[in-house]
Tab-separated table of C-alpha atoms and ligand atoms in Angstrom:
chain	number	residue	atom	x	y	z
A	5	UNK	CA	71.068	26.419	117.382
A	6	UNK	CA	71.690	23.094	115.543
A	7	UNK	CA	75.330	22.022	115.731
A	8	UNK	CA	75.783	22.392	111.976
A	9	UNK	CA	74.805	26.053	111.990
A	10	UNK	CA	77.169	28.840	113.034
A	11	UNK	CA	76.663	32.533	113.754
A	12	UNK	CA	74.581	34.481	111.230
A	13	UNK	CA	72.913	31.274	110.055
A	14	UNK	CA	76.063	30.197	108.228
A	15	UNK	CA	76.956	26.527	108.290
A	16	UNK	CA	79.469	25.889	111.074
A	17	UNK	CA	82.196	24.993	108.599
A	18	UNK	CA	81.664	28.153	106.524
A	19	UNK	CA	82.014	30.175	109.677
A	20	UNK	CA	85.402	28.563	110.324
A	21	UNK	CA	86.498	29.325	106.778
A	22	UNK	CA	85.636	32.981	107.184
A	23	UNK	CA	87.613	33.192	110.391
A	24	UNK	CA	90.560	31.127	109.338
A	25	UNK	CA	91.292	32.341	105.841
A	26	UNK	CA	89.931	29.574	103.617
A	27	UNK	CA	91.494	29.963	100.147
A	28	UNK	CA	89.315	32.058	97.847
A	29	UNK	CA	89.563	31.135	94.146
A	30	UNK	CA	91.534	33.787	92.241
A	31	UNK	CA	93.086	35.301	95.374
A	32	UNK	CA	96.554	34.516	96.712
A	33	UNK	CA	96.620	31.944	99.491
A	34	UNK	CA	96.503	33.690	102.836
A	35	UNK	CA	98.877	32.778	105.607
A	36	UNK	CA	98.055	31.277	108.990
A	37	UNK	CA	94.938	32.595	110.695
A	38	UNK	CA	95.606	35.958	112.267
A	39	UNK	CA	95.323	36.063	116.034
A	40	UNK	CA	95.560	39.142	118.249
A	41	UNK	CA	98.815	38.764	120.162
A	42	UNK	CA	97.389	39.557	123.593
A	43	UNK	CA	93.838	38.330	122.837
A	44	UNK	CA	92.476	41.551	124.307
A	45	UNK	CA	88.726	41.331	124.815
A	46	UNK	CA	86.534	44.007	123.329
A	47	UNK	CA	84.169	45.453	125.909
A	48	UNK	CA	80.927	47.303	125.444
A	49	UNK	CA	80.868	50.948	126.457
A	50	UNK	CA	80.297	51.690	130.129
A	51	UNK	CA	77.518	54.001	128.925
A	52	UNK	CA	75.489	50.809	128.554
A	53	UNK	CA	75.938	49.827	132.212
A	54	UNK	CA	72.452	51.036	133.168
A	55	UNK	CA	70.759	50.241	129.905
A	56	UNK	CA	68.098	47.562	129.973
A	57	UNK	CA	65.822	46.385	127.179
A	58	UNK	CA	64.554	42.981	128.256
A	59	UNK	CA	61.595	43.042	125.841
A	60	UNK	CA	64.272	41.795	123.475
A	61	UNK	CA	66.711	40.441	126.052
A	62	UNK	CA	67.999	37.118	127.385
A	63	UNK	CA	64.554	35.483	127.498
A	64	UNK	CA	64.101	36.224	123.816
A	65	UNK	CA	67.615	34.914	123.079
A	66	UNK	CA	66.675	31.624	124.738
A	67	UNK	CA	63.378	31.524	122.809
A	68	UNK	CA	65.317	31.947	119.556
A	69	UNK	CA	67.556	29.025	120.492
A	70	UNK	CA	64.489	26.906	121.237
A	71	UNK	CA	62.979	27.862	117.864
A	72	UNK	CA	66.215	26.840	116.152
A	73	UNK	CA	65.797	23.483	117.856
A	74	UNK	CA	62.362	23.214	116.239
A	75	UNK	CA	60.138	24.250	119.155
A	76	UNK	CA	57.160	26.549	118.567
A	77	UNK	CA	57.060	29.507	120.935
A	78	UNK	CA	53.976	31.616	121.696
A	79	UNK	CA	55.413	35.127	121.861
A	80	UNK	CA	53.670	37.362	124.332
A	81	UNK	CA	56.726	39.569	124.808
A	82	UNK	CA	56.376	42.370	122.296
A	83	UNK	CA	53.631	44.606	120.907
A	84	UNK	CA	54.317	43.679	117.301
A	85	UNK	CA	50.902	43.411	115.664
A	86	UNK	CA	51.488	42.172	112.105
A	87	UNK	CA	52.712	38.634	112.977
A	88	UNK	CA	49.364	38.056	114.733
A	89	UNK	CA	47.333	38.890	111.635
A	90	UNK	CA	46.631	42.542	112.439
A	91	UNK	CA	47.296	43.996	109.001
A	92	UNK	CA	48.155	47.598	108.242
A	93	UNK	CA	45.232	49.268	106.411
A	94	UNK	CA	45.313	48.282	102.740
A	95	UNK	CA	45.002	51.856	101.472
A	96	UNK	CA	48.057	52.792	103.532
A	97	UNK	CA	50.067	49.925	102.042
A	98	UNK	CA	48.983	50.832	98.519
A	99	UNK	CA	49.910	54.488	98.875
A	100	UNK	CA	53.315	53.571	100.181
A	101	UNK	CA	53.896	51.229	97.222
A	102	UNK	CA	52.673	53.905	94.785
A	103	UNK	CA	55.156	56.399	96.217
A	104	UNK	CA	58.115	54.050	96.383
A	105	UNK	CA	59.595	55.418	93.125
A	106	UNK	CA	59.686	58.880	94.781
A	107	UNK	CA	61.432	57.602	97.881
A	108	UNK	CA	65.004	56.955	96.848
A	109	UNK	CA	66.426	60.319	97.852
A	110	UNK	CA	66.907	61.768	101.323
A	111	UNK	CA	63.947	63.897	102.345
A	112	UNK	CA	64.080	67.081	104.389
A	113	UNK	CA	65.505	66.033	107.763
A	114	UNK	CA	62.174	66.876	109.420
A	115	UNK	CA	60.267	64.844	106.840
A	116	UNK	CA	58.118	65.282	103.758
A	117	UNK	CA	55.601	68.123	103.541
A	118	UNK	CA	52.405	66.072	103.015
A	119	UNK	CA	52.973	63.893	106.061
A	120	UNK	CA	53.893	66.789	108.333
A	121	UNK	CA	50.827	68.688	107.131
A	122	UNK	CA	48.653	65.681	108.010
A	123	UNK	CA	50.227	65.553	111.487
A	124	UNK	CA	49.582	69.291	111.847
A	125	UNK	CA	45.897	68.769	111.060
A	126	UNK	CA	45.834	65.921	113.574
A	127	UNK	CA	47.130	68.269	116.309
A	128	UNK	CA	44.249	70.639	115.449
A	129	UNK	CA	41.727	67.804	115.930
A	130	UNK	CA	43.347	67.008	119.278
A	131	UNK	CA	43.088	70.606	120.476
A	132	UNK	CA	46.854	71.231	120.551
A	133	UNK	CA	47.236	74.939	119.866
A	134	UNK	CA	49.533	76.888	117.562
A	135	UNK	CA	51.502	74.036	116.015
A	136	UNK	CA	53.146	74.952	112.711
A	137	UNK	CA	54.797	72.685	110.145
A	138	UNK	CA	58.135	73.708	111.573
A	139	UNK	CA	57.250	72.155	114.932
A	140	UNK	CA	56.763	68.680	113.445
A	141	UNK	CA	59.522	66.118	112.956
A	142	UNK	CA	59.176	62.711	111.354
A	143	UNK	CA	61.316	59.840	112.583
A	144	UNK	CA	62.068	56.155	112.244
A	145	UNK	CA	59.260	55.331	114.631
A	146	UNK	CA	58.725	57.297	117.825
A	147	UNK	CA	61.879	55.583	119.169
A	148	UNK	CA	64.204	57.564	116.901
A	149	UNK	CA	62.681	60.873	118.007
A	150	UNK	CA	62.711	59.912	121.695
A	151	UNK	CA	66.472	59.389	121.416
A	152	UNK	CA	66.920	62.728	119.621
A	153	UNK	CA	64.803	64.632	122.165
A	154	UNK	CA	66.636	63.246	125.214
A	155	UNK	CA	70.110	63.555	123.700
A	156	UNK	CA	69.486	67.167	122.755
A	157	UNK	CA	68.299	68.088	126.265
A	158	UNK	CA	70.336	66.273	128.878
A	159	UNK	CA	73.767	67.183	130.164
A	160	UNK	CA	75.681	64.658	132.242
A	161	UNK	CA	73.915	64.312	135.574
A	162	UNK	CA	70.702	66.056	134.512
A	163	UNK	CA	67.635	64.242	135.735
A	164	UNK	CA	64.565	63.109	133.832
A	165	UNK	CA	61.469	61.889	135.669
A	166	UNK	CA	60.420	58.562	134.159
A	167	UNK	CA	57.432	56.445	135.226
A	168	UNK	CA	57.832	53.208	137.146
A	169	UNK	CA	56.959	50.825	135.610
A	170	UNK	CA	58.055	52.336	132.305
A	171	UNK	CA	58.467	51.515	128.657
A	172	UNK	CA	62.177	50.787	129.143
A	173	UNK	CA	63.409	52.730	126.120
A	174	UNK	CA	62.885	55.944	128.118
A	175	UNK	CA	65.132	54.879	130.994
A	176	UNK	CA	67.693	53.499	128.545
A	177	UNK	CA	67.973	56.593	126.353
A	178	UNK	CA	68.092	58.873	129.385
A	179	UNK	CA	71.145	56.965	130.655
A	180	UNK	CA	72.715	56.863	127.203
A	181	UNK	CA	72.259	60.635	126.922
A	182	UNK	CA	74.360	61.016	130.087
A	183	UNK	CA	71.302	61.871	132.157
A	184	UNK	CA	69.935	60.147	135.239
A	185	UNK	CA	66.499	58.552	135.050
A	186	UNK	CA	64.593	59.209	138.281
A	187	UNK	CA	61.606	56.911	138.556
A	188	UNK	CA	58.290	58.168	139.879
A	189	UNK	CA	55.671	55.776	141.123
A	190	UNK	CA	52.609	54.785	139.189
A	191	UNK	CA	50.496	53.421	142.014
A	192	UNK	CA	48.888	50.034	141.411
A	193	UNK	CA	46.531	50.505	144.367
A	194	UNK	CA	45.177	53.605	142.572
A	195	UNK	CA	44.808	51.874	139.217
A	196	UNK	CA	48.452	52.603	138.197
A	197	UNK	CA	47.866	56.379	138.183
A	198	UNK	CA	51.023	58.527	138.637
A	199	UNK	CA	51.520	59.526	142.269
A	200	UNK	CA	51.728	63.333	142.127
A	201	UNK	CA	53.249	63.638	145.633
A	202	UNK	CA	55.949	61.155	144.694
A	203	UNK	CA	56.708	63.138	141.536
A	204	UNK	CA	56.924	66.389	143.505
A	205	UNK	CA	59.237	64.828	146.115
A	206	UNK	CA	61.660	63.738	143.383
A	207	UNK	CA	62.102	67.107	141.671
A	208	UNK	CA	65.570	68.605	142.237
A	209	UNK	CA	67.451	71.539	140.695
A	210	UNK	CA	68.808	69.036	138.137
A	211	UNK	CA	65.351	67.879	136.961
A	212	UNK	CA	64.895	68.883	133.329
A	213	UNK	CA	61.717	67.109	132.351
A	214	UNK	CA	59.056	64.493	132.928
A	215	UNK	CA	57.998	61.559	130.760
A	216	UNK	CA	54.291	60.680	130.691
A	217	UNK	CA	53.252	57.522	128.841
A	218	UNK	CA	49.515	57.762	128.228
A	219	UNK	CA	47.864	55.403	127.351
A	220	UNK	CA	50.400	53.437	129.277
A	221	UNK	CA	52.711	50.613	128.362
A	222	UNK	CA	53.059	48.265	130.299
A	223	UNK	CA	49.917	48.791	132.447
A	224	UNK	CA	47.316	49.537	129.738
A	225	UNK	CA	45.957	52.388	131.856
A	226	UNK	CA	44.534	55.680	130.556
A	227	UNK	CA	45.066	58.676	132.843
A	228	UNK	CA	42.157	60.928	133.826
A	229	UNK	CA	42.329	64.584	132.798
A	230	UNK	CA	42.590	65.672	136.455
A	231	UNK	CA	45.919	63.822	136.795
A	232	UNK	CA	47.206	65.176	133.488
A	233	UNK	CA	46.277	68.675	134.634
A	234	UNK	CA	48.280	68.238	137.863
A	235	UNK	CA	51.303	67.089	135.865
A	236	UNK	CA	51.046	70.189	133.667
A	237	UNK	CA	50.880	72.382	136.791
A	238	UNK	CA	53.985	70.726	138.260
A	239	UNK	CA	55.832	71.165	134.970
A	240	UNK	CA	54.840	74.835	134.920
A	241	UNK	CA	55.912	75.370	138.555
A	242	UNK	CA	59.334	73.732	138.123
A	243	UNK	CA	59.995	74.654	134.506
A	244	UNK	CA	60.058	71.054	133.271
A	245	UNK	CA	59.805	69.916	129.675
A	246	UNK	CA	56.967	67.409	129.221
A	247	UNK	CA	57.603	64.347	127.070
A	248	UNK	CA	54.183	62.938	126.183
A	249	UNK	CA	54.465	59.434	124.722
A	250	UNK	CA	51.057	58.807	123.164
A	251	UNK	CA	51.688	55.984	120.698
A	252	UNK	CA	48.545	54.137	121.888
A	253	UNK	CA	46.211	57.143	121.699
A	254	UNK	CA	43.725	55.348	119.443
A	255	UNK	CA	43.896	51.914	121.074
A	256	UNK	CA	41.105	52.555	123.591
A	257	UNK	CA	38.455	50.201	125.008
A	258	UNK	CA	35.067	50.647	126.687
A	259	UNK	CA	34.454	54.053	125.111
A	260	UNK	CA	37.480	55.598	126.871
A	261	UNK	CA	38.563	59.015	125.565
A	262	UNK	CA	42.184	60.098	125.315
A	263	UNK	CA	43.256	63.666	126.019
A	264	UNK	CA	46.472	64.839	124.400
A	265	UNK	CA	48.622	66.222	127.223
A	266	UNK	CA	49.792	69.038	124.959
A	267	UNK	CA	46.194	70.244	124.593
A	268	UNK	CA	46.089	71.182	128.284
A	269	UNK	CA	48.468	74.133	128.099
A	270	UNK	CA	49.750	76.688	125.658
A	271	UNK	CA	52.771	77.643	127.753
A	272	UNK	CA	54.494	74.451	129.021
A	273	UNK	CA	57.018	73.150	126.495
A	274	UNK	CA	55.637	69.761	125.469
A	275	UNK	CA	57.082	67.209	123.062
A	276	UNK	CA	54.469	64.703	121.919
A	277	UNK	CA	55.482	61.371	120.354
A	278	UNK	CA	53.336	59.162	118.180
A	279	UNK	CA	53.671	56.748	115.273
A	280	UNK	CA	51.980	54.382	112.838
A	281	UNK	CA	53.288	51.388	114.788
A	282	UNK	CA	50.326	50.573	117.006
A	283	UNK	CA	47.124	52.382	115.969
A	284	UNK	CA	47.879	51.528	112.297
A	285	UNK	CA	49.497	48.113	112.911
A	286	UNK	CA	52.627	49.179	111.015
A	287	UNK	CA	55.527	48.735	113.468
A	288	UNK	CA	57.838	47.748	110.627
A	289	UNK	CA	57.241	50.881	108.554
A	290	UNK	CA	59.229	52.801	111.168
A	291	UNK	CA	57.121	55.907	110.710
A	292	UNK	CA	56.704	58.221	113.688
A	293	UNK	CA	56.376	61.896	114.507
A	294	UNK	CA	57.211	64.388	117.232
A	295	UNK	CA	55.360	67.638	117.833
A	296	UNK	CA	56.815	70.563	119.769
A	297	UNK	CA	54.164	72.756	121.371
A	298	UNK	CA	53.865	75.303	124.162
A	299	UNK	CA	56.046	78.368	124.611
A	300	UNK	CA	58.939	77.796	122.234
A	301	UNK	CA	60.461	81.240	122.752
A	302	UNK	CA	62.300	79.998	125.846
A	303	UNK	CA	63.593	76.882	124.073
A	304	UNK	CA	65.284	78.141	120.921
A	305	UNK	CA	68.625	76.674	121.993
A	306	UNK	CA	67.109	73.263	122.803
A	307	UNK	CA	65.243	73.259	119.482
A	308	UNK	CA	68.502	74.128	117.691
A	309	UNK	CA	69.990	71.011	119.343
A	310	UNK	CA	67.063	68.885	118.155
A	311	UNK	CA	67.505	70.247	114.625
A	312	UNK	CA	71.233	69.434	114.701
A	313	UNK	CA	70.550	65.825	115.690
A	314	UNK	CA	67.731	65.479	113.144
A	315	UNK	CA	70.050	66.825	110.439
A	316	UNK	CA	72.883	64.491	111.459
A	317	UNK	CA	70.773	61.407	110.791
A	318	UNK	CA	69.744	62.983	107.459
A	319	UNK	CA	66.092	61.871	107.426
A	320	UNK	CA	63.664	59.162	108.465
A	321	UNK	CA	62.829	56.187	106.239
A	322	UNK	CA	61.102	57.890	103.297
A	323	UNK	CA	58.706	55.084	102.140
A	324	UNK	CA	57.309	54.994	105.691
A	325	UNK	CA	56.756	58.761	105.634
A	326	UNK	CA	54.470	58.359	102.593
A	327	UNK	CA	52.150	56.186	104.671
A	328	UNK	CA	51.439	58.886	107.271
A	329	UNK	CA	49.065	61.174	105.380
A	330	UNK	CA	46.833	58.325	104.224
A	331	UNK	CA	46.822	56.723	107.671
A	332	UNK	CA	45.804	59.844	109.556
A	333	UNK	CA	42.990	60.777	107.175
A	334	UNK	CA	39.804	58.915	106.332
A	335	UNK	CA	38.449	55.711	107.802
A	336	UNK	CA	40.083	54.681	111.099
A	337	UNK	CA	39.965	50.881	111.045
A	338	UNK	CA	41.481	50.627	114.535
A	339	UNK	CA	37.976	51.449	115.816
A	340	UNK	CA	36.698	48.114	114.446
A	341	UNK	CA	39.289	46.273	116.517
A	342	UNK	CA	38.703	48.024	119.836
A	343	UNK	CA	34.895	48.340	119.823
A	344	UNK	CA	32.640	45.819	121.543
A	345	UNK	CA	32.978	42.573	119.582
A	346	UNK	CA	36.230	43.798	117.993
A	347	UNK	CA	39.167	41.424	117.980
A	348	UNK	CA	41.481	43.390	120.279
A	349	UNK	CA	38.762	44.080	122.801
A	350	UNK	CA	37.690	40.414	122.871
A	351	UNK	CA	41.259	39.284	123.411
A	352	UNK	CA	41.739	41.856	126.175
A	353	UNK	CA	38.658	40.437	127.935
A	354	UNK	CA	39.734	36.806	127.549
A	355	UNK	CA	43.237	37.542	128.807
A	356	UNK	CA	41.946	39.514	131.777
A	357	UNK	CA	39.360	36.922	132.801
A	358	UNK	CA	41.659	33.924	132.430
A	359	UNK	CA	44.675	35.474	134.157
A	360	UNK	CA	42.787	36.862	137.123
A	361	UNK	CA	41.132	33.457	137.635
A	362	UNK	CA	44.553	31.999	138.535
A	363	UNK	CA	45.084	31.902	142.319
A	364	UNK	CA	47.432	34.667	143.493
A	365	UNK	CA	47.250	36.633	140.222
A	366	UNK	CA	45.603	40.068	140.191
A	367	UNK	CA	45.518	42.759	137.543
A	368	UNK	CA	44.217	46.245	136.888
A	369	UNK	CA	41.993	45.832	133.836
A	370	UNK	CA	43.575	47.654	130.884
A	371	UNK	CA	41.457	50.352	129.274
A	372	UNK	CA	43.896	50.902	126.432
A	373	UNK	CA	46.959	49.622	124.536
A	374	UNK	CA	47.947	45.979	124.030
A	375	UNK	CA	49.238	44.921	127.427
A	376	UNK	CA	48.464	43.782	130.928
A	377	UNK	CA	50.809	44.074	133.897
A	378	UNK	CA	49.561	41.422	136.355
A	379	UNK	CA	50.819	40.987	139.897
A	380	UNK	CA	51.951	37.672	141.321
A	381	UNK	CA	51.184	37.748	145.049
A	382	UNK	CA	54.581	37.251	146.738
A	383	UNK	CA	52.918	35.198	149.505
A	384	UNK	CA	51.848	32.688	146.884
A	385	UNK	CA	54.787	33.110	144.482
A	386	UNK	CA	57.896	34.021	146.520
A	387	UNK	CA	60.009	34.708	143.424
A	388	UNK	CA	63.595	35.825	144.050
A	389	UNK	CA	64.724	36.585	140.515
A	390	UNK	CA	61.896	37.197	138.062
A	391	UNK	CA	64.122	36.949	134.982
A	392	UNK	CA	65.104	33.421	136.013
A	393	UNK	CA	61.462	32.634	136.823
A	394	UNK	CA	60.196	33.645	133.374
A	395	UNK	CA	63.108	31.884	131.694
A	396	UNK	CA	62.041	28.717	133.493
A	397	UNK	CA	58.441	29.372	132.461
A	398	UNK	CA	59.552	29.727	128.823
A	399	UNK	CA	61.427	26.438	128.944
A	400	UNK	CA	58.547	24.599	130.589
A	401	UNK	CA	55.652	26.101	128.616
A	402	UNK	CA	57.109	27.580	125.397
A	403	UNK	CA	55.299	30.822	126.269
A	404	UNK	CA	57.462	33.956	126.245
A	405	UNK	CA	56.628	36.773	128.667
A	406	UNK	CA	58.701	39.647	130.041
A	407	UNK	CA	59.407	39.955	133.762
A	408	UNK	CA	58.274	43.119	135.557
A	409	UNK	CA	61.793	44.234	136.463
A	410	UNK	CA	62.364	44.528	132.697
A	411	UNK	CA	60.093	47.599	132.956
A	412	UNK	CA	62.125	49.088	135.789
A	413	UNK	CA	59.618	47.804	138.334
A	414	UNK	CA	61.618	47.419	141.573
A	415	UNK	CA	60.235	44.081	142.820
A	416	UNK	CA	60.129	40.606	141.207
A	417	UNK	CA	56.335	40.339	141.488
A	418	UNK	CA	54.900	41.436	138.127
A	419	UNK	CA	55.074	40.544	134.479
A	420	UNK	CA	53.858	42.014	131.225
A	421	UNK	CA	51.699	40.085	128.840
A	422	UNK	CA	50.751	41.047	125.300
A	423	UNK	CA	47.231	39.933	124.321
A	424	UNK	CA	47.765	39.888	120.551
A	425	UNK	CA	47.445	36.178	119.596
A	426	UNK	CA	44.206	34.829	118.148
A	427	UNK	CA	41.757	33.592	120.742
A	428	UNK	CA	42.733	29.897	120.493
A	429	UNK	CA	46.442	30.599	120.904
A	430	UNK	CA	45.773	33.099	123.669
A	431	UNK	CA	43.694	30.575	125.610
A	432	UNK	CA	46.342	27.908	125.043
A	433	UNK	CA	49.100	30.238	126.250
A	434	UNK	CA	47.268	31.261	129.424
A	435	UNK	CA	46.333	27.662	130.198
A	436	UNK	CA	50.018	26.760	130.005
A	437	UNK	CA	50.918	29.718	132.232
A	438	UNK	CA	48.241	28.587	134.725
A	439	UNK	CA	49.633	25.037	134.790
A	440	UNK	CA	53.172	26.323	135.370
A	441	UNK	CA	51.999	28.592	138.188
A	442	UNK	CA	50.051	25.726	139.745
A	443	UNK	CA	53.119	23.505	139.829
A	444	UNK	CA	55.115	26.406	141.345
A	445	UNK	CA	52.450	26.858	144.039
A	446	UNK	CA	52.458	23.140	144.820
A	447	UNK	CA	56.240	23.032	145.054
A	448	UNK	CA	56.317	26.101	147.255
A	449	UNK	CA	53.533	24.788	149.530
A	450	UNK	CA	55.497	21.538	149.962
A	451	UNK	CA	58.704	23.384	150.792
A	452	UNK	CA	56.875	25.575	153.358
A	453	UNK	CA	55.097	22.561	154.973
B	235	PLP	C1	55.127	53.499	125.054
B	235	PLP	C2	55.902	53.295	123.784
B	235	PLP	N1	56.569	54.317	123.253
B	235	PLP	C3	57.276	54.190	122.129
B	235	PLP	C4	57.352	52.976	121.469
B	235	PLP	C5	58.173	52.874	120.219
B	235	PLP	O1	57.340	52.835	119.118
B	235	PLP	P1	57.858	53.016	117.619
B	235	PLP	O2	57.588	51.722	116.946
B	235	PLP	O3	57.023	54.130	117.070
B	235	PLP	O4	59.295	53.364	117.647
B	235	PLP	C6	56.682	51.865	121.993
B	235	PLP	C7	56.787	50.545	121.355
B	235	PLP	O5	56.314	49.545	121.825
B	235	PLP	C8	55.926	52.030	123.181
B	235	PLP	O6	55.259	51.017	123.730
C-alpha cells in the first residue's frame, strides 16, 4: 500500500482524522482522542481456530499489496470467470435487468416461484425423483445454502465426512457449525477417486453425513457411477445424509457425462447444491439452489431446522434469483466453451501440457471444472511449508496460486491452478512458474551436492 494511503483506501491523514477526532464543521470540538484504558485487544472467536480459506488468504493479501505498489499479478487462485472475459449469457443479464424493478422487496425465504419451478424441472431432466417446489431453496450462491445445511444438522462433536483435498468451505463451515470435519482420502494414484475403504473406516456413531464434490474442485475429476453407487450404499447402511456439491455439473470436457448423485436413490436423504456461478459464469450474481431429495419422512426435524435458518436470513439476493429461470432453460452456451476447440477446453489442454512438461511436476488430467491439482515431487522439490513457497513464487513471478494445504491436503506437495486466463496470459504464467521451479531445483541440487 503506498505510504499516503491508509486503511479502506482513505488517505493516511484522513484515517488519522477519523481516529483522532478531527473537528467537523458545525459540530462541537471533541476532546482528546479516546483511548481504551487497558488497551485490551479484541480477539477473533475461537470457533475460527480450525477455519481455513486460503483461496482468499495471506497469499492474496500479499498480492493486493503488490498491486497497490503498481505490480500486475496474474491471478490463478480463484475460479472467478468474469474477470477473464467469460461473460454471463446476455439473455440472462437482460432478464435480470428487466426484473430489477420487481426485486426491491424480500422474496419468500425459499425463493421466487419461477426460479424454483425451473430448478424443479432441472431435477426432472437429471433423473432426481419426486422433488416438489417445497424441496427447493434458493440462496446467495451455493455457499449460503452449504452453511445453512451444515448448521442445521450438526451438534457439537458430530462428524461430517469431507473429501481430502476439499473445497475448503466445507471443512470451514463444518467446524463453524460445531461439528468435526473428518477427511476421507481421494486417491491420486487412482485418479483422485474417493477411497471407499477409507470412508468406511472413518465412520463412527457420531458421523452424520458425507460431502461429495463431483465434478471435483480442486482436482477437476469426475467420479464414475460405480463409485457414486458405492457412496450411496454406504450412506444407506450407516444412515448418513449425502451432501452433493455439483456446482460444476455442466463444465465437462471430452464428452464426459455427469450423473447427479441424488438420481441414484429414492431413499437416501440427499441435499444437492448448485448455482449460476460456474456453468453460467455469474459468480457475482450470488444465485444458487439446494434440492432436498430422498426419504424426507425421517428428516422432518432437520428440514424444520433448515427452514428456520432460511427464514432467519429472510431471503437470497432477489435480482440474482430472476436470472435462474432464464439460465436453466434454452441454449446452454457453456457447451461452446467446453467442446473441442472451445476456449475452456483449449486452456485446460495448454495448462496440462505445459505444467506436466516441467521436471518433477505430474498431474491427473482434469475432465471437468476449472482447476488442476498438480503434484510437486518431494524428491525434486523438498518443500517444508507450501504457503511460504507459493508466497515466494508470487513475489518472484507475480503469479498467484494456492498451496495444496489450503485444500486440507496433508502434505506440502501440491498446488491448485485455475486455467481461466486467455491463452497468452496462461502461457506467460506457466512459463514464469517453470522458471521459478527451475531455479528452485538448481538451488536444491547445489545444496544437496
Ligand atoms: C466445489 C464448490 N462448491 C461451492 C462453491 C461456491 O459457489 P457459489 O459461488 O455458488 O457460492 C464453489 C466455488 O468455487 C466450489 O468450487
